[in-house]
Amino acid sequence: MSARIALATLNAKYIHASLGLRYLMANMPLYGGADLTAVTQLHEFTIHRAPQAIVDELLASLGDADVRIVGFGVYIWNVVQTEEVIRLLKRQCPQIQVVLGGPEVSFELEQQAIVQASDYVITGWGDVSFPKLCKALVHGPRPLMKVIAGEQPPLSELTLPYAHYSATDLAQRVLYVEASRGCPFKCAFCLSALDKTAWAFALEPFLLELQSLLARGARSFKFVDRTFNLKVDVSVRILQFFLDALQAMPHERLFLHFELVPDHLPDALKDMLVRFPAGTLQFEIGIQSFNPEVQKAISRRQDNPRTEDNIRWLLTHTQAHLHTDLIFGLPGESWHSFAQGFDRLYALGPHEIQLGLLKRLRGTPLAQRSPAGGPAQEGMVYDPLPPYTVQHTGAVSAAEAQAFARLARYWDLLANSGRFGKSCGLLLQAGSAFAALSDFSAWLWQRTGSTHALTPEDLVDALFDYLTQVRALPADAVRAALLADYVGSGARSNPSALQGLLPRREKQNAHNRPAAQRQQRHQASRSKIDL
């Protein structure tokens, strides 16, 4: 009996390479068999690809085999598009067996149309269960149940997936790696709260895989570990590995992204971090909220003073790029409370502050407290459609949630982009930074009626008008700040506010990665957010 298997997902952007699909591919030989491995292909698309084009590629790959299986990785960002692809696929070839996996289809299955349109669903871990299901569908006996609880094996029994990153992946895409899975913390908004603990992969085999990636030309690594610095001895070993790599390749640059527990920075880790050159380290540091009552409501343990001390230390003693996170709409967090937390974080001076609007992730403790279609606890009401963004809470009105969504978008364009460091310093210099940002956001929304399709030139002219007309700042000072930012960002047009002032530009280096370009803009305009 002939068979063909397609592993597929729709990524948010081309630059993202699916780690999950590569785990399924890597473990097909051990749990599915050599014969199925030979007929399995990996297909990655983006959510912007036409659904029929995706279907056409999958059908061509599957051919006319007796058993044809497509496994889809389903996430909050691709569930709508994936459902459309599946409906087209089943309409054109009903014999194809569609298998779903991923966090979006691991909970609340009975409510989801995509589940009804598919043949099988694997909840939880799929590394072992998907190959086993494929083996059963090809060789029998077929499972009696549509929903299969994913098997969670010891990590030592999994084949690592990194050999399945292609040369093109290494050259053009972000490589996701993990030294551990799980999380010991119980933050109610996060799916990792369901984990009993964090599990570490055996370190030596993992480092050998990293060495192989380096030898093949990989230079950008994004660790998806929720708590990279939880076990400091392991963290130190991994950092030493990359320091050794930098020493062995003095003319090469690396980009390393880690997620840190904000209040845990022992001396052994500090001793390593100070040794990395600029442009190498990026730390994602989830603060989420500084309000102790909100932290209690979401079961988040965080030592706020120690968190602040650690951020100050990182900014003062290392050359790491700090990407911090706050979430708006958490239970009990009002507009005023969030503003206080933003000002507190802004005063520390991280390079980026990511402002997120709370989303209802299926299966999380917070989602269980406000079941879909059920009574809203704590006043939490969410959009019923993906990405299930909070619409209002007991402490935040619908109007405030909408205003925050606009503010967050403008903040990303102005501050997080690294394009307007000096200008943001003028915008936010007086009183509450959040209040100043909120006032500008309301003005810009009234002026443009848009949060998208705003070019850097639009923002230059808007900032000039607002700062000189509304805030009554000296035009020469505003224009000087905007000119420095615009030239430093590498933009190449000619905004009205800077007519006749722009110098001729040299060609940009087209080989810089987007992450490197963003960091360079931050460092060129300011060592941290201007205060």
Coordinates of C-alpha atoms in Angstrom, one line a residue:
M1 CA 0.0 0.0 0.0
S2 CA 1.5 3.3 -1.1
A3 CA 1.5 6.3 1.2
R4 CA 2.4 10.0 1.2
I5 CA 2.6 12.3 4.3
A6 CA 2.8 16.1 4.3
L7 CA 3.8 18.0 7.4
A8 CA 2.4 21.5 7.1
T9 CA 1.9 24.8 8.9
L10 CA 1.1 28.4 8.0
N11 CA 3.7 30.7 9.7
A12 CA 3.1 34.3 10.5
K13 CA 6.1 35.3 8.4
Y14 CA 8.5 33.6 6.1
I15 CA 11.4 34.3 8.4
H16 CA 9.9 32.0 11.0
A17 CA 10.9 28.3 10.7
S18 CA 8.7 25.8 12.4
L19 CA 10.5 23.9 15.2
G20 CA 7.5 21.7 15.8
L21 CA 7.3 20.3 12.3
R22 CA 10.9 19.5 12.4
Y23 CA 10.5 17.5 15.6
L24 CA 7.8 15.5 13.9
M25 CA 10.0 14.9 10.9
A26 CA 13.0 14.0 13.1
N27 CA 11.0 11.4 15.1
M28 CA 9.3 9.8 12.1
P29 CA 12.0 7.1 11.7
L30 CA 11.9 5.9 15.3
Y31 CA 8.2 6.0 15.9
G32 CA 6.7 5.8 12.4
G33 CA 9.2 3.6 10.6
A34 CA 11.8 4.1 7.8
D35 CA 9.2 3.5 5.1
L36 CA 7.1 6.4 6.2
T37 CA 10.0 8.7 6.7
A38 CA 10.9 8.2 3.1
V39 CA 7.5 9.5 1.9
T40 CA 7.2 12.4 4.4
Q41 CA 7.7 16.0 3.3
L42 CA 7.8 19.2 5.1
H43 CA 5.8 22.2 3.7
E44 CA 5.9 25.6 5.3
F45 CA 3.6 28.5 4.1
T46 CA 2.7 31.9 5.4
I47 CA -0.8 33.0 6.5
H48 CA -0.6 35.5 3.5
R49 CA -0.4 32.7 0.9
A50 CA -3.6 32.1 -1.1
P51 CA -5.4 29.0 0.4
Q52 CA -5.9 27.5 -3.1
A53 CA -2.2 27.8 -3.8
I54 CA -1.5 25.9 -0.6
V55 CA -3.9 23.2 -1.5
D56 CA -2.4 22.9 -5.0
E57 CA 1.1 22.4 -3.5
L58 CA -0.1 19.8 -1.0
L59 CA -2.1 17.8 -3.6
A60 CA 0.9 17.8 -5.9
S61 CA 3.1 16.5 -3.1
L62 CA 0.6 13.7 -2.1
G63 CA 0.1 12.5 -5.6
D64 CA -2.2 9.5 -6.0
A65 CA -0.9 7.4 -3.1
D66 CA -3.3 4.9 -1.5
V67 CA -3.0 6.7 1.9
R68 CA -2.5 10.4 2.0
I69 CA -2.0 12.2 5.3
V70 CA -1.6 15.9 6.0
G71 CA -0.6 17.0 9.5
F72 CA -1.3 20.7 10.3
G73 CA 0.3 22.7 13.1
V74 CA -2.5 24.9 14.4
Y75 CA -1.8 28.1 16.4
I76 CA -3.8 31.2 17.5
W77 CA -2.3 33.1 14.6
N78 CA -3.1 30.7 11.8
V79 CA -6.3 28.8 12.8
V80 CA -8.6 30.8 10.5
Q81 CA -6.4 30.4 7.5
T82 CA -5.7 26.8 8.2
E83 CA -9.4 26.0 8.5
E84 CA -10.0 27.5 5.1
V85 CA -7.2 25.4 3.6
I86 CA -8.6 22.2 5.2
R87 CA -12.1 22.8 3.8
L88 CA -10.7 23.3 0.3
L89 CA -8.5 20.3 0.6
K90 CA -11.3 18.0 1.8
R91 CA -13.7 19.3 -0.8
Q92 CA -11.2 18.5 -3.6
C93 CA -9.9 15.3 -2.2
P94 CA -12.1 13.8 0.6
Q95 CA -9.9 10.7 0.9
I96 CA -7.0 12.7 2.4
Q97 CA -6.7 12.2 6.2
V98 CA -6.2 15.5 8.0
V99 CA -4.5 15.4 11.4
L100 CA -4.4 18.5 13.6
G101 CA -2.0 19.3 16.4
G102 CA -0.8 22.4 18.3
P103 CA -1.9 24.5 21.3
E104 CA -4.9 26.0 19.5
V105 CA -6.5 22.5 19.1
S106 CA -5.5 21.0 22.4
F107 CA -8.4 22.4 24.4
E108 CA -12.1 23.2 23.9
L109 CA -12.2 20.9 20.9
E110 CA -16.0 20.6 20.8
Q111 CA -16.3 24.4 20.1
Q112 CA -14.0 24.5 17.1
A113 CA -15.1 24.2 13.4
I114 CA -11.6 23.3 12.4
V115 CA -11.8 20.2 14.5
Q116 CA -15.1 19.2 12.9
A117 CA -13.5 19.6 9.4
S118 CA -10.6 17.2 10.3
D119 CA -10.2 13.5 10.8
Y120 CA -7.9 13.3 13.8
V121 CA -6.6 15.6 16.5
I122 CA -3.6 15.1 18.7
T123 CA -3.7 17.2 21.9
G124 CA -0.5 18.2 23.7
W125 CA 2.8 16.8 22.6
G126 CA 2.9 15.3 19.1
D127 CA 6.5 14.3 18.7
V128 CA 5.8 10.6 19.2
S129 CA 2.0 10.5 18.8
F130 CA 1.9 11.8 15.2
P131 CA 4.4 9.3 13.8
K132 CA 2.6 6.5 15.6
L133 CA -0.8 7.7 14.2
C134 CA 0.6 7.8 10.7
K135 CA 1.9 4.2 11.1
A136 CA -1.5 3.1 12.3
L137 CA -3.3 4.9 9.4
V138 CA -1.0 3.2 6.8
H139 CA -0.4 -0.3 8.3
G140 CA -3.3 -0.5 10.8
P141 CA -5.1 -1.0 13.0
R142 CA -6.7 2.5 12.6
P143 CA -7.5 4.3 15.9
L144 CA -11.2 4.2 17.0
M145 CA -11.1 7.7 18.6
K146 CA -10.8 11.0 16.7
V147 CA -9.1 12.7 19.6
I148 CA -5.7 11.3 20.7
A149 CA -4.0 12.5 23.8
G150 CA -0.4 13.2 22.9
E151 CA 2.2 11.0 24.6
Q152 CA 4.8 12.9 26.6
P153 CA 8.0 10.8 26.5
P154 CA 11.2 11.5 28.4
L155 CA 13.2 14.1 26.4
S156 CA 16.0 11.6 26.1
E157 CA 13.8 9.5 23.9
L158 CA 13.3 12.2 21.3
T159 CA 15.4 12.7 18.3
L160 CA 16.6 16.3 18.1
P161 CA 15.3 18.1 14.9
Y162 CA 18.1 20.5 14.0
A163 CA 19.5 18.5 11.1
H164 CA 16.2 19.3 9.3
Y165 CA 17.0 23.0 9.1
S166 CA 18.0 23.4 5.5
A167 CA 20.8 25.6 4.1
T168 CA 18.2 28.1 3.1
D169 CA 16.8 28.1 6.6
L170 CA 20.3 28.8 8.0
A171 CA 20.9 31.7 5.6
Q172 CA 17.5 33.4 5.6
R173 CA 15.4 32.5 8.6
V174 CA 15.3 32.6 12.4
L175 CA 16.4 29.2 13.9
Y176 CA 14.5 28.2 16.9
V177 CA 16.2 25.9 19.4
E178 CA 15.3 24.7 22.9
A179 CA 17.5 23.5 25.8
S180 CA 14.4 22.7 27.9
R181 CA 10.6 22.4 27.8
G182 CA 8.0 23.5 30.3
C183 CA 7.9 26.0 33.0
P184 CA 7.6 25.8 36.8
F185 CA 5.6 29.0 37.2
K186 CA 1.8 29.2 37.1
C187 CA 1.0 32.5 35.5
A188 CA -2.7 32.2 34.7
F189 CA -2.6 33.8 31.3
C190 CA 0.0 31.4 29.9
L191 CA -0.3 27.8 28.7
S192 CA 3.0 26.9 30.4
A193 CA 1.1 27.2 33.7
L194 CA -0.2 23.7 32.9
D195 CA 3.3 22.2 33.0
K196 CA 4.3 20.6 36.3
T197 CA 7.9 21.7 35.9
A198 CA 10.6 22.4 33.4
W199 CA 12.4 19.5 31.7
A200 CA 15.9 19.9 30.4
F201 CA 17.3 18.1 27.3
A202 CA 20.6 16.3 27.9
L203 CA 23.2 19.1 27.6
E204 CA 26.0 17.4 25.7
P205 CA 23.9 16.1 22.8
F206 CA 22.2 19.5 22.6
L207 CA 25.6 21.4 22.4
L208 CA 26.7 19.0 19.7
E209 CA 23.7 19.9 17.6
L210 CA 24.4 23.6 18.1
Q211 CA 28.0 23.0 17.0
S212 CA 26.7 21.3 13.9
L213 CA 24.5 24.2 13.1
L214 CA 27.4 26.6 13.6
A215 CA 29.6 24.5 11.3
R216 CA 26.8 24.6 8.6
G217 CA 26.8 28.4 8.8
A218 CA 24.0 29.2 11.4
R219 CA 24.6 32.6 13.1
S220 CA 21.2 33.4 14.6
F221 CA 19.6 31.3 17.4
K222 CA 16.4 32.0 19.2
F223 CA 15.9 29.9 22.3
V224 CA 12.3 29.2 23.0
D225 CA 12.9 28.1 26.6
R226 CA 10.4 29.8 28.9
T227 CA 13.0 30.1 31.7
F228 CA 16.5 30.1 30.2
N229 CA 18.2 31.3 33.4
L230 CA 16.3 29.0 35.8
K231 CA 19.1 26.5 36.1
V232 CA 22.2 28.7 36.1
D233 CA 24.8 26.0 35.7
V234 CA 23.1 25.0 32.4
S235 CA 22.8 28.6 31.3
V236 CA 26.5 29.2 32.0
R237 CA 27.5 26.2 30.0
I238 CA 25.4 27.3 27.0
L239 CA 26.8 30.8 27.2
Q240 CA 30.3 29.5 27.4
F241 CA 29.7 27.5 24.3
F242 CA 28.8 30.6 22.4
L243 CA 31.7 32.6 23.8
D244 CA 34.1 29.9 22.7
A245 CA 32.4 30.0 19.2
L246 CA 32.9 33.7 19.0
Q247 CA 36.6 33.3 20.0
A248 CA 37.0 30.7 17.3
M249 CA 35.4 32.9 14.7
P250 CA 36.7 36.4 15.5
H251 CA 35.4 37.9 12.3
E252 CA 31.9 36.4 12.6
R253 CA 28.9 37.8 14.4
L254 CA 26.3 35.8 16.3
F255 CA 22.7 36.8 17.4
L256 CA 21.4 35.0 20.5
H257 CA 17.9 35.5 21.9
F258 CA 16.9 34.2 25.4
E259 CA 13.9 34.6 27.6
L260 CA 14.9 35.4 31.2
V261 CA 13.2 35.1 34.5
P262 CA 13.4 38.8 35.5
D263 CA 14.2 38.4 39.2
H264 CA 16.8 35.7 38.9
L265 CA 20.3 36.8 37.9
P266 CA 23.0 35.1 40.1
D267 CA 26.6 36.3 40.0
A268 CA 27.7 33.3 38.0
L269 CA 25.4 34.3 35.2
K270 CA 26.4 38.0 35.4
D271 CA 30.1 37.0 35.0
M272 CA 29.2 35.4 31.7
L273 CA 27.0 38.1 30.3
V274 CA 29.5 40.9 30.6
R275 CA 31.8 39.1 28.2
F276 CA 29.6 39.2 25.2
P277 CA 30.1 41.9 22.5
A278 CA 27.4 44.4 21.4
G279 CA 24.8 43.1 19.0
T280 CA 25.1 39.5 20.2
L281 CA 22.6 39.1 23.1
Q282 CA 19.0 39.9 23.2
F283 CA 16.9 39.2 26.3
E284 CA 13.2 39.0 26.4
I285 CA 12.1 39.9 29.9
G286 CA 8.4 39.4 30.8
I287 CA 7.4 41.9 33.4
Q288 CA 3.6 41.8 32.5
S289 CA 2.6 43.9 35.5
F290 CA 4.2 45.7 38.5
N291 CA 1.0 45.7 40.4
P292 CA 1.2 43.2 43.4
E293 CA -2.6 42.7 43.4
V294 CA -2.6 41.9 39.7
Q295 CA 0.3 39.6 40.1
K296 CA -1.6 37.8 42.9
A297 CA -4.7 37.5 40.7
I298 CA -2.7 35.8 37.9
S299 CA -0.6 33.6 40.3
R300 CA 2.6 35.3 39.2
R301 CA 5.4 35.4 41.7
Q302 CA 7.8 38.2 41.0
D303 CA 10.1 40.2 43.2
N304 CA 9.6 43.7 41.7
P305 CA 12.6 45.5 43.4
R306 CA 14.9 42.7 42.4
T307 CA 13.5 42.7 38.9
E308 CA 14.3 46.5 38.7
D309 CA 17.8 46.0 40.1
N310 CA 18.5 43.2 37.5
I311 CA 17.3 45.4 34.6
R312 CA 19.5 48.3 35.8
W313 CA 22.5 46.0 36.1
L314 CA 22.0 44.5 32.6
L315 CA 21.8 48.0 31.1
T316 CA 24.8 49.3 33.0
H317 CA 27.2 46.3 32.8
T318 CA 26.3 44.4 29.7
Q319 CA 25.8 45.2 26.0
A320 CA 22.7 43.1 25.8
H321 CA 19.6 44.4 24.0
L322 CA 16.6 44.3 26.4
H323 CA 13.2 43.5 25.1
T324 CA 10.7 43.8 28.0
D325 CA 7.0 43.0 28.0
L326 CA 3.9 44.4 29.7
I327 CA 0.3 43.0 29.3
F328 CA -2.7 45.3 29.3
G329 CA -6.1 43.9 30.4
L330 CA -5.0 41.5 33.2
P331 CA -7.6 41.0 35.9
G332 CA -7.7 44.0 38.2
E333 CA -5.3 46.1 36.2
S334 CA -6.9 49.5 35.4
W335 CA -5.7 52.1 33.0
H336 CA -4.1 54.1 35.8
S337 CA -2.5 51.0 37.3
F338 CA -1.0 50.1 33.9
A339 CA 0.2 53.6 33.4
Q340 CA 2.1 53.5 36.7
G341 CA 3.7 50.2 35.7
F342 CA 4.7 51.5 32.3
D343 CA 6.3 54.6 33.8
R344 CA 8.1 52.5 36.3
L345 CA 9.5 50.3 33.5
Y346 CA 10.2 53.2 31.2
A347 CA 12.3 54.9 33.9
L348 CA 14.6 51.9 33.9
G349 CA 15.4 52.5 30.2
P350 CA 15.1 49.2 28.4
H351 CA 15.7 49.2 24.7
E352 CA 12.2 48.0 23.9
I353 CA 8.9 47.7 25.8
Q354 CA 6.5 45.4 24.1
L355 CA 2.9 46.4 24.9
G356 CA 0.5 43.4 24.6
L357 CA -3.2 43.3 24.9
L358 CA -4.3 40.2 26.8
K359 CA -5.5 37.3 24.8
R360 CA -7.6 34.4 25.9
L361 CA -5.5 31.3 25.2
R362 CA -7.5 28.1 25.2
G363 CA -6.6 25.9 28.2
T364 CA -5.0 28.5 30.4
P365 CA -6.2 28.9 34.0
L366 CA -7.4 32.4 33.0
A367 CA -9.4 31.0 30.1
Q368 CA -10.9 28.4 32.4
R369 CA -12.1 31.2 34.7
S370 CA -14.0 32.7 31.8
P371 CA -15.2 29.8 29.6
A372 CA -16.0 30.6 26.0
G373 CA -19.7 31.3 25.7
G374 CA -20.0 31.1 29.5
P375 CA -20.4 33.8 32.2
A376 CA -17.6 36.3 32.4
Q377 CA -15.7 36.1 35.6
E378 CA -13.8 39.2 36.9
G379 CA -15.6 41.1 34.1
M380 CA -13.4 39.5 31.5
V381 CA -14.9 39.7 28.0
Y382 CA -12.9 38.5 25.0
D383 CA -13.4 38.7 21.2
P384 CA -14.8 35.3 20.2
L385 CA -12.6 35.3 17.1
P386 CA -8.9 34.7 17.0
P387 CA -6.7 36.0 18.5
Y388 CA -9.3 36.3 21.2
T389 CA -8.2 39.7 22.4
V390 CA -9.7 41.1 25.7
Q391 CA -12.5 43.6 24.9
H392 CA -13.1 44.9 28.4
T393 CA -12.6 43.8 32.0
G394 CA -14.0 44.7 35.4
A395 CA -11.3 47.4 35.6
V396 CA -10.9 48.5 31.9
S397 CA -13.7 49.7 29.6
A398 CA -14.1 48.8 26.0
A399 CA -13.1 52.3 25.0
E400 CA -9.9 52.0 27.0
A401 CA -9.1 48.7 25.5
Q402 CA -9.5 50.1 22.0
A403 CA -7.4 53.2 22.8
F404 CA -4.7 51.0 24.2
A405 CA -4.6 48.9 21.1
R406 CA -3.9 52.0 19.0
L407 CA -1.4 53.3 21.5
A408 CA 0.5 50.0 21.5
R409 CA 0.7 50.1 17.7
Y410 CA 2.0 53.7 17.6
W411 CA 4.5 52.9 20.4
D412 CA 5.9 50.0 18.3
L413 CA 6.3 52.3 15.3
L414 CA 7.9 55.1 17.2
A415 CA 9.9 53.6 20.1
N416 CA 10.4 49.9 19.6
S417 CA 11.4 50.3 16.0
G418 CA 14.5 52.2 17.1
R419 CA 13.8 54.9 14.5
F420 CA 12.8 57.8 16.8
G421 CA 15.0 57.6 19.9
K422 CA 15.7 61.3 20.2
S423 CA 12.2 62.4 19.2
C424 CA 10.6 60.0 21.7
G425 CA 12.8 61.7 24.3
L426 CA 11.2 65.0 23.5
L427 CA 7.7 63.5 23.3
L428 CA 7.9 61.7 26.7
Q429 CA 10.2 64.1 28.7
A430 CA 7.6 65.8 30.9
G431 CA 5.6 64.1 33.7
S432 CA 4.1 60.7 33.1
A433 CA 5.6 59.1 30.0
F434 CA 2.5 57.0 29.6
A435 CA 0.2 60.1 29.8
A436 CA 2.3 61.8 27.2
L437 CA 2.2 58.8 24.9
S438 CA -1.6 58.5 25.4
D439 CA -2.2 62.1 24.5
F440 CA -0.1 61.8 21.3
S441 CA -1.8 58.6 20.4
A442 CA -5.3 60.2 20.7
W443 CA -4.1 63.1 18.6
L444 CA -2.5 60.9 15.9
W445 CA -5.6 58.7 15.7
Q446 CA -7.8 61.8 15.3
R447 CA -5.4 63.1 12.6
T448 CA -5.0 59.9 10.6
G449 CA -7.8 57.5 11.6
S450 CA -5.3 54.7 11.0
T451 CA -2.8 52.5 12.9
H452 CA -1.4 51.0 9.7
A453 CA 0.1 52.2 6.4
L454 CA 1.9 54.9 8.3
T455 CA 5.4 55.5 6.8
P456 CA 8.4 56.8 8.7
E457 CA 7.8 60.0 6.7
D458 CA 4.2 60.3 8.0
L459 CA 5.5 59.9 11.5
V460 CA 8.2 62.5 11.1
D461 CA 5.7 65.0 9.9
A462 CA 3.1 64.1 12.6
L463 CA 5.7 64.3 15.4
F464 CA 6.9 67.7 14.1
D465 CA 3.4 69.1 14.0
Y466 CA 2.4 67.7 17.4
L467 CA 5.6 68.7 19.2
T468 CA 5.7 72.2 17.8
Q469 CA 1.9 73.0 17.7
V470 CA 0.4 71.1 20.5
R471 CA 3.3 70.9 22.9
A472 CA 4.8 74.2 21.7
L473 CA 8.4 73.0 21.7
P474 CA 11.0 75.0 19.8
A475 CA 10.8 74.1 16.1
D476 CA 14.6 74.1 15.7
A477 CA 15.1 71.6 18.6
V478 CA 12.3 69.3 17.3
R479 CA 13.6 69.4 13.7
A480 CA 17.1 68.6 14.9
A481 CA 15.9 65.6 16.8
L482 CA 13.8 64.4 13.9
L483 CA 16.7 64.9 11.5
A484 CA 19.1 62.9 13.6
D485 CA 16.6 60.1 14.0
Y486 CA 15.6 60.0 10.3
V487 CA 19.2 60.0 9.0
G488 CA 20.3 57.4 11.7
S489 CA 17.4 55.1 10.8
G490 CA 18.6 54.8 7.2
A491 CA 15.3 56.0 5.7
R492 CA 15.7 57.4 2.3
S493 CA 12.7 59.5 1.4
N494 CA 12.1 63.2 2.1
P495 CA 9.5 64.2 4.7
S496 CA 8.0 67.6 4.6
A497 CA 9.4 68.7 8.0
L498 CA 12.9 68.0 6.8
Q499 CA 12.8 69.5 3.4
G500 CA 16.3 70.7 2.3
L501 CA 18.1 69.3 5.3
L502 CA 18.8 65.7 4.4
P503 CA 22.3 64.8 3.3
R504 CA 23.1 62.4 0.4
R505 CA 23.1 58.8 1.6
E506 CA 25.4 55.9 0.9
K507 CA 23.8 52.6 0.0
Q508 CA 22.7 50.5 3.0
N509 CA 24.2 47.1 3.8
A510 CA 21.6 44.7 2.4
H511 CA 23.1 41.7 4.3
N512 CA 22.1 42.8 7.8
R513 CA 19.4 40.6 9.4
P514 CA 16.2 42.4 10.5
A515 CA 17.0 41.8 14.2
A516 CA 20.5 43.2 13.8
Q517 CA 19.2 46.3 11.9
R518 CA 16.7 47.0 14.7
Q519 CA 19.3 46.7 17.4
Q520 CA 21.7 48.9 15.4
R521 CA 19.1 51.6 15.2
H522 CA 18.6 51.5 19.0
Q523 CA 22.3 51.7 19.6
A524 CA 22.8 54.4 17.0
S525 CA 20.1 56.7 18.4
R526 CA 20.5 55.9 22.1
S527 CA 22.1 53.3 24.3
K528 CA 18.6 52.9 25.9
I529 CA 15.2 54.6 25.8
D530 CA 15.9 58.3 26.2
L531 CA 14.7 59.6 29.6

